[in-house]
Amino acid sequence: MEEVEDIQSFDNDTIDLLSSPNDQNILQDNQESCIIRQDPIIDSAIFKAYESLRKIALDYGLERELAVPRTVIVGDTSSGKSMLVQMFLRFPCAFSHANVGTRCPVKYILRYDPNLNDGEIRFIEPKHWQAKDLSKNLELEMERIEKAYRHEGGFRLEPFTIEIASKHYTDFEILDVPGLVSGDLDPNKRAAVERITEHYVRDPSFMIVQLKEAQQLADNTYGTRRIGELCTSEPAQQGSKFPARKDYAEHTITIQTKFDAFMREHDNGTVANEDIRTRIEFFPNTFFTNMVVSPYKLSDHSYEENIEYIAQLPELEKKEVDNWINRINLKAGGSDSKYQLFNQHYRPLIGIDVVRKQIQELWLRAFRAALPRLQDTINRLIRKHSDEFETALFNLEQQDPRTVRNNYQKYIEAFRTTISDYAAYRAEVNALFPLDEYGRTYEQIENEYNDWNRKQPLTWRAYLSAKQLKQNLNGQILATLDLRYIGARHFERLRQVFSYMILSHEALNRERDWFESSQSLLYGGVSDYENTEKAVRELLFTLIRETFLIGICWLTQMYTFLSDHFANHVKSALLNTKFSHLEEHVKFLSLVDLEYHTVTRKFIRNAVTAIKHARYAKMVYAVHNVCGTLKNLVSSFSNMSMIIQNSNDNDNNNDSDNLGNKLLQVAQDAIPKLATGISPVAAIATSAITTVTGCKNPLDLIYATGKFLTNDRNPQTVNYLPQTCDKVSELYTAVRGQLLHDITTNFFANLVLEIQQYKSIPIENSLQNRLNRMSDKDIAHMANIEIESSRQKVLSNHESIKQLEQARDAIEDVIALINNKNIDDNLYDMNDDINNIKKRIRATHADTRNKRLRDIEKKLKIRQRHKKKQINTIQYNNNQHLSFNVINNEKQISIDSNQDEDNSDDETSEFEDEHGLMRYDDKTSSETYLLGIFRKHDQEDLELGFLNGDSLKADVKFVEQRQQQQQKQQEQKSTLMTNMKSNVRMIAENLEQISSLPININSILQQRKDTSSDFVSDDEDDRNSVVEVPSNKTGLFFVHL
């Protein structure tokens, strides 16, 4: 395609040349270099392409993306805009009334119609208007707009459209906006006009035609100066949403009107040439016209006389200008003349025909420049709507209940398989879930959990945030916190984090009063000792509850959250890939979510129930020397550890020798036992245990080997309490470790392993089985099948493709027309053949799409329903959302009709939940309903592991007091620092005074020694009657409120 032509302009060198002294030869030689097209500018094919593109832009809201060049005329109220429009219309249209002005932009669409008679003008819009009444009708329309928009200053931004046809027109469109008012005393009116002007001149799709009077100097022209300000100011002065248009001058031509007044003021070539040159210098792309040759006034003549005058005006104007030039040249022709000849390079810039053609050229150049971009946009839209057509056609095909059921079954199977593979992060799915997109650090998991809409607020005394976990004072932190995990590895890291919180937590200290209060049960005559065993039981119970109660609740929520986290990732991946057509199947997807929640909830409840029993047992039954048993078990591993260590330190031959020696020892020990009649299996097993454990006596692992409590329990001196507390500390540590192990094994066995096997675990009364038992009507109800709506989407995209293909072909025709300017008849005939070929191709594509639609309609039996005039019923179920083409009753499609009546409460609740979901067709309502179910279940699951006296608020008071204490300590520290800074000088002075005094150090030390000795002896009984804890001890009893 040929290069786009620049807008005609004059550079400074050209201006200097034009203003040079008389040189007739140069003028004559250069006169032909000025390019002004005299042939018809705009071909009907070009305007057809323009209109097609504009229609698409308006229909699809693509006015910015598909910015088709247009033309707007702007200027002062007295600059002659209406007269310029009349020159395009070729009949008078301006109205003048003292109290009525243009109240909105007027869009004139001119059409070439060769079938009309000479002088005949046909109004297409408004349909019943006539040319002779146009000015009057426009005046009435402006009065109506002024009244309708009086709250907006009496102006409207949207244009009023006038579409006219004539055989004398060239296809074109211009927009005339209200004229700028510089002297209006009403600021609201002035602002309203400027708001309209700014809206259009800042729009980069508009080419600007600005008008000014020729006799006005540039500095005195309000309109052109204001237009520049409206285009370039930042931000926009009148609220335009378009950015500043700094390059607006490159897309602007200036029409300098009322040139007849300029001619009257210039009677010699020197001044005329200079003033024209300065105007061209200030407005490079400028042209001149008279509009009306004085002293003719349109208002003084009839409509017919004005039409005749307008038709003759180009020739009259030409004669008037030529006569003026001749007079100037005649004046300069004298031998003693000091004036220049008129510069003939300026002559092609003057005249109404020149102005009309240059305005059309301005638009044509912009349109030609935009064609490649418009073509790319149209092609992209064709691809987009073709894809949407395929999707809509596929969705229509899915409206068959049998196809829907099949897709549902495939989705469930894919969901179960994928979530199992996701949890295990098998290689089969790592491409679907790349680590950089789906991997999460612990902090990211914590943030997502905090934003989770199912999170229950919990306060746990041992909780540590991700930030706190990384700020451990001893510098030892979990190495896995910043690793990005996918799948079940999250559970292992959660185990590490939970264990760290438990093990790093220091239990609350209990004083004597609390301990003795717990000894309240009396044995009567059976024993005269304090019931210390009961106090130990209460203390161990309390410590385990304080440490683990809310922690287990938090852990339960985290496991629930991770299960939901997995499902969301899998669901999103499936719906974004091969099951995108099910994205709007809200009811079905909600049922899948509910089933997954129900199944995983059973896993979690099984784990929580088992942990509840384990916690209770370990809190109330800490006998049989649990600490001593654990020590014996650990000691039994020592020989095995040495075997492993020695095995790692030796080479392969030594490994073989050691193994052989051990086998020989087992054989030697087993042979005598076999001789006594013991079974071979038992003999070999006991011999192997003896050999491996270093001959450890099994009885040591059965019977208690240590003392639980002291024999001396003096209630007055409480001398047994420190030893008892040490034993409780050991018990707490042992039970804490055992319970941690129980929690891990129960969650991993009941949830983690089951999720990784989710694809194969049996689900009682599963959704898959129930789908197979559902009727087609039930499936249609669940899928919310809307055949007609889906069909309309197909037809809509089909029509869009047709329009876009026509626009594309129109653009290609314009490009071909521009590339072949000199087209002979043969080429026209060739183009006609090409157009016919394109039409046939488009028709073939349309027929293919129609055939595919008919095939699906036949399959769905749509045409039979249309022939029988069956009306799709719209049901209202208890004021819920309406459903199309669905069953006519309130049947519970999720419940088998043969279901037994003695279902458990959980099963009954589950079916009620499913039935409730069937009432909602939209995603928001369905998700809201599901969220209510999930939150209710989550609350129940948190309290499932509770024992008598447990509460979700058990740690609230403790944490609040600890926070207050920390705040108080912080305030004290701050106060201390302030006091220290303010008293530095005083302390220094006191130290100086003390250093100057004589001090007997020996006497002071002796005095302190005597005082200390007296204190110990006087307070010895009291000191022995309370619990003493060394100040450097850490652990069990040293977290104070």
PDB file of C-alpha atoms in Angstrom, residues 152-247:
ATOM      1  CA  GLU A 152     -27.431  20.827  32.217  1.00  0.00           C
ATOM      2  CA  GLY A 153     -27.225  24.400  31.059  1.00  0.00           C
ATOM      3  CA  GLY A 154     -29.549  23.854  28.096  1.00  0.00           C
ATOM      4  CA  PHE A 155     -26.928  21.931  26.065  1.00  0.00           C
ATOM      5  CA  ARG A 156     -26.598  18.291  25.040  1.00  0.00           C
ATOM      6  CA  LEU A 157     -23.380  16.414  24.324  1.00  0.00           C
ATOM      7  CA  GLU A 158     -24.870  13.800  21.996  1.00  0.00           C
ATOM      8  CA  PRO A 159     -25.282  14.925  18.368  1.00  0.00           C
ATOM      9  CA  PHE A 160     -28.478  15.376  16.432  1.00  0.00           C
ATOM     10  CA  THR A 161     -28.222  13.429  13.163  1.00  0.00           C
ATOM     11  CA  ILE A 162     -29.325  14.654   9.742  1.00  0.00           C
ATOM     12  CA  GLU A 163     -28.855  12.256   6.838  1.00  0.00           C
ATOM     13  CA  ILE A 164     -29.431  13.550   3.292  1.00  0.00           C
ATOM     14  CA  ALA A 165     -29.011  12.105  -0.203  1.00  0.00           C
ATOM     15  CA  SER A 166     -28.391  13.848  -3.534  1.00  0.00           C
ATOM     16  CA  LYS A 167     -26.817  13.001  -6.865  1.00  0.00           C
ATOM     17  CA  HIS A 168     -24.507  16.014  -6.421  1.00  0.00           C
ATOM     18  CA  TYR A 169     -23.058  14.859  -3.105  1.00  0.00           C
ATOM     19  CA  THR A 170     -19.871  13.033  -2.333  1.00  0.00           C
ATOM     20  CA  ASP A 171     -20.343  10.502   0.491  1.00  0.00           C
ATOM     21  CA  PHE A 172     -19.142  12.272   3.569  1.00  0.00           C
ATOM     22  CA  GLU A 173     -19.856  12.957   7.244  1.00  0.00           C
ATOM     23  CA  ILE A 174     -19.167  16.119   9.217  1.00  0.00           C
ATOM     24  CA  LEU A 175     -19.928  17.132  12.786  1.00  0.00           C
ATOM     25  CA  ASP A 176     -20.757  20.765  13.546  1.00  0.00           C
ATOM     26  CA  VAL A 177     -20.509  21.728  17.235  1.00  0.00           C
ATOM     27  CA  PRO A 178     -21.878  24.885  18.872  1.00  0.00           C
ATOM     28  CA  GLY A 179     -19.654  27.924  18.379  1.00  0.00           C
ATOM     29  CA  LEU A 180     -17.389  29.149  21.139  1.00  0.00           C
ATOM     30  CA  VAL A 181     -18.592  32.311  22.844  1.00  0.00           C
ATOM     31  CA  SER A 182     -15.933  34.726  24.061  1.00  0.00           C
ATOM     32  CA  GLY A 183     -18.104  37.576  25.251  1.00  0.00           C
ATOM     33  CA  ASP A 184     -21.067  35.779  26.820  1.00  0.00           C
ATOM     34  CA  LEU A 185     -21.764  37.065  30.302  1.00  0.00           C
ATOM     35  CA  ASP A 186     -23.242  33.715  31.392  1.00  0.00           C
ATOM     36  CA  PRO A 187     -20.292  31.554  32.552  1.00  0.00           C
ATOM     37  CA  ASN A 188     -22.494  28.436  32.638  1.00  0.00           C
ATOM     38  CA  LYS A 189     -23.360  28.804  28.977  1.00  0.00           C
ATOM     39  CA  ARG A 190     -19.755  29.400  28.033  1.00  0.00           C
ATOM     40  CA  ALA A 191     -18.646  26.359  30.071  1.00  0.00           C
ATOM     41  CA  ALA A 192     -21.343  24.141  28.500  1.00  0.00           C
ATOM     42  CA  VAL A 193     -20.202  25.031  24.982  1.00  0.00           C
ATOM     43  CA  GLU A 194     -16.552  24.462  25.892  1.00  0.00           C
ATOM     44  CA  ARG A 195     -17.420  21.114  27.465  1.00  0.00           C
ATOM     45  CA  ILE A 196     -18.900  19.952  24.160  1.00  0.00           C
ATOM     46  CA  THR A 197     -15.981  21.306  22.135  1.00  0.00           C
ATOM     47  CA  GLU A 198     -13.396  19.754  24.471  1.00  0.00           C
ATOM     48  CA  HIS A 199     -15.092  16.354  24.304  1.00  0.00           C
ATOM     49  CA  TYR A 200     -14.656  16.153  20.532  1.00  0.00           C
ATOM     50  CA  VAL A 201     -11.366  17.963  19.904  1.00  0.00           C
ATOM     51  CA  ARG A 202      -9.514  15.825  22.506  1.00  0.00           C
ATOM     52  CA  ASP A 203     -10.843  12.644  20.917  1.00  0.00           C
ATOM     53  CA  PRO A 204      -7.939  11.446  18.720  1.00  0.00           C
ATOM     54  CA  SER A 205     -10.330   9.903  16.214  1.00  0.00           C
ATOM     55  CA  PHE A 206     -11.588  13.368  15.162  1.00  0.00           C
ATOM     56  CA  MET A 207      -9.829  15.443  12.515  1.00  0.00           C
ATOM     57  CA  ILE A 208     -10.285  19.111  13.417  1.00  0.00           C
ATOM     58  CA  VAL A 209     -11.461  21.811  11.026  1.00  0.00           C
ATOM     59  CA  GLN A 210     -11.107  25.108  12.885  1.00  0.00           C
ATOM     60  CA  LEU A 211     -12.502  28.366  11.452  1.00  0.00           C
ATOM     61  CA  LYS A 212     -11.406  31.956  11.942  1.00  0.00           C
ATOM     62  CA  GLU A 213     -12.000  35.192  10.075  1.00  0.00           C
ATOM     63  CA  ALA A 214      -9.231  35.955   7.583  1.00  0.00           C
ATOM     64  CA  GLN A 215      -8.866  39.584   8.585  1.00  0.00           C
ATOM     65  CA  GLN A 216      -8.258  38.636  12.245  1.00  0.00           C
ATOM     66  CA  LEU A 217      -4.707  38.483  13.499  1.00  0.00           C
ATOM     67  CA  ALA A 218      -3.672  35.262  15.213  1.00  0.00           C
ATOM     68  CA  ASP A 219      -3.262  36.953  18.580  1.00  0.00           C
ATOM     69  CA  ASN A 220      -6.809  38.304  18.385  1.00  0.00           C
ATOM     70  CA  THR A 221      -8.457  34.981  17.523  1.00  0.00           C
ATOM     71  CA  TYR A 222     -10.256  33.699  20.617  1.00  0.00           C
ATOM     72  CA  GLY A 223     -11.623  30.519  19.045  1.00  0.00           C
ATOM     73  CA  THR A 224      -8.355  29.010  17.749  1.00  0.00           C
ATOM     74  CA  ARG A 225      -6.502  29.926  20.937  1.00  0.00           C
ATOM     75  CA  ARG A 226      -9.208  28.373  23.121  1.00  0.00           C
ATOM     76  CA  ILE A 227      -9.301  25.220  20.995  1.00  0.00           C
ATOM     77  CA  GLY A 228      -5.565  24.795  21.555  1.00  0.00           C
ATOM     78  CA  GLU A 229      -6.012  25.158  25.301  1.00  0.00           C
ATOM     79  CA  LEU A 230      -8.864  22.651  25.380  1.00  0.00           C
ATOM     80  CA  CYS A 231      -6.761  20.133  23.435  1.00  0.00           C
ATOM     81  CA  THR A 232      -3.536  20.367  25.420  1.00  0.00           C
ATOM     82  CA  SER A 233      -4.396  21.325  29.003  1.00  0.00           C
ATOM     83  CA  GLU A 234      -3.639  18.823  31.743  1.00  0.00           C
ATOM     84  CA  PRO A 235      -5.922  17.901  33.302  1.00  0.00           C
ATOM     85  CA  ALA A 236      -8.845  18.563  31.016  1.00  0.00           C
ATOM     86  CA  GLN A 237     -10.499  21.859  31.885  1.00  0.00           C
ATOM     87  CA  GLN A 238     -14.053  20.691  31.226  1.00  0.00           C
ATOM     88  CA  GLY A 239     -13.884  17.088  32.423  1.00  0.00           C
ATOM     89  CA  SER A 240     -13.037  15.192  29.247  1.00  0.00           C
ATOM     90  CA  LYS A 241     -11.886  11.604  29.844  1.00  0.00           C
ATOM     91  CA  PHE A 242      -9.462  11.759  26.951  1.00  0.00           C
ATOM     92  CA  PRO A 243      -5.806  12.547  27.671  1.00  0.00           C
ATOM     93  CA  ALA A 244      -4.165  15.758  26.488  1.00  0.00           C
ATOM     94  CA  ARG A 245      -3.790  15.885  22.699  1.00  0.00           C
ATOM     95  CA  LYS A 246      -0.430  17.562  22.290  1.00  0.00           C
ATOM     96  CA  ASP A 247      -0.212  16.759  18.569  1.00  0.00           C
TER      97      ASP A 247
END
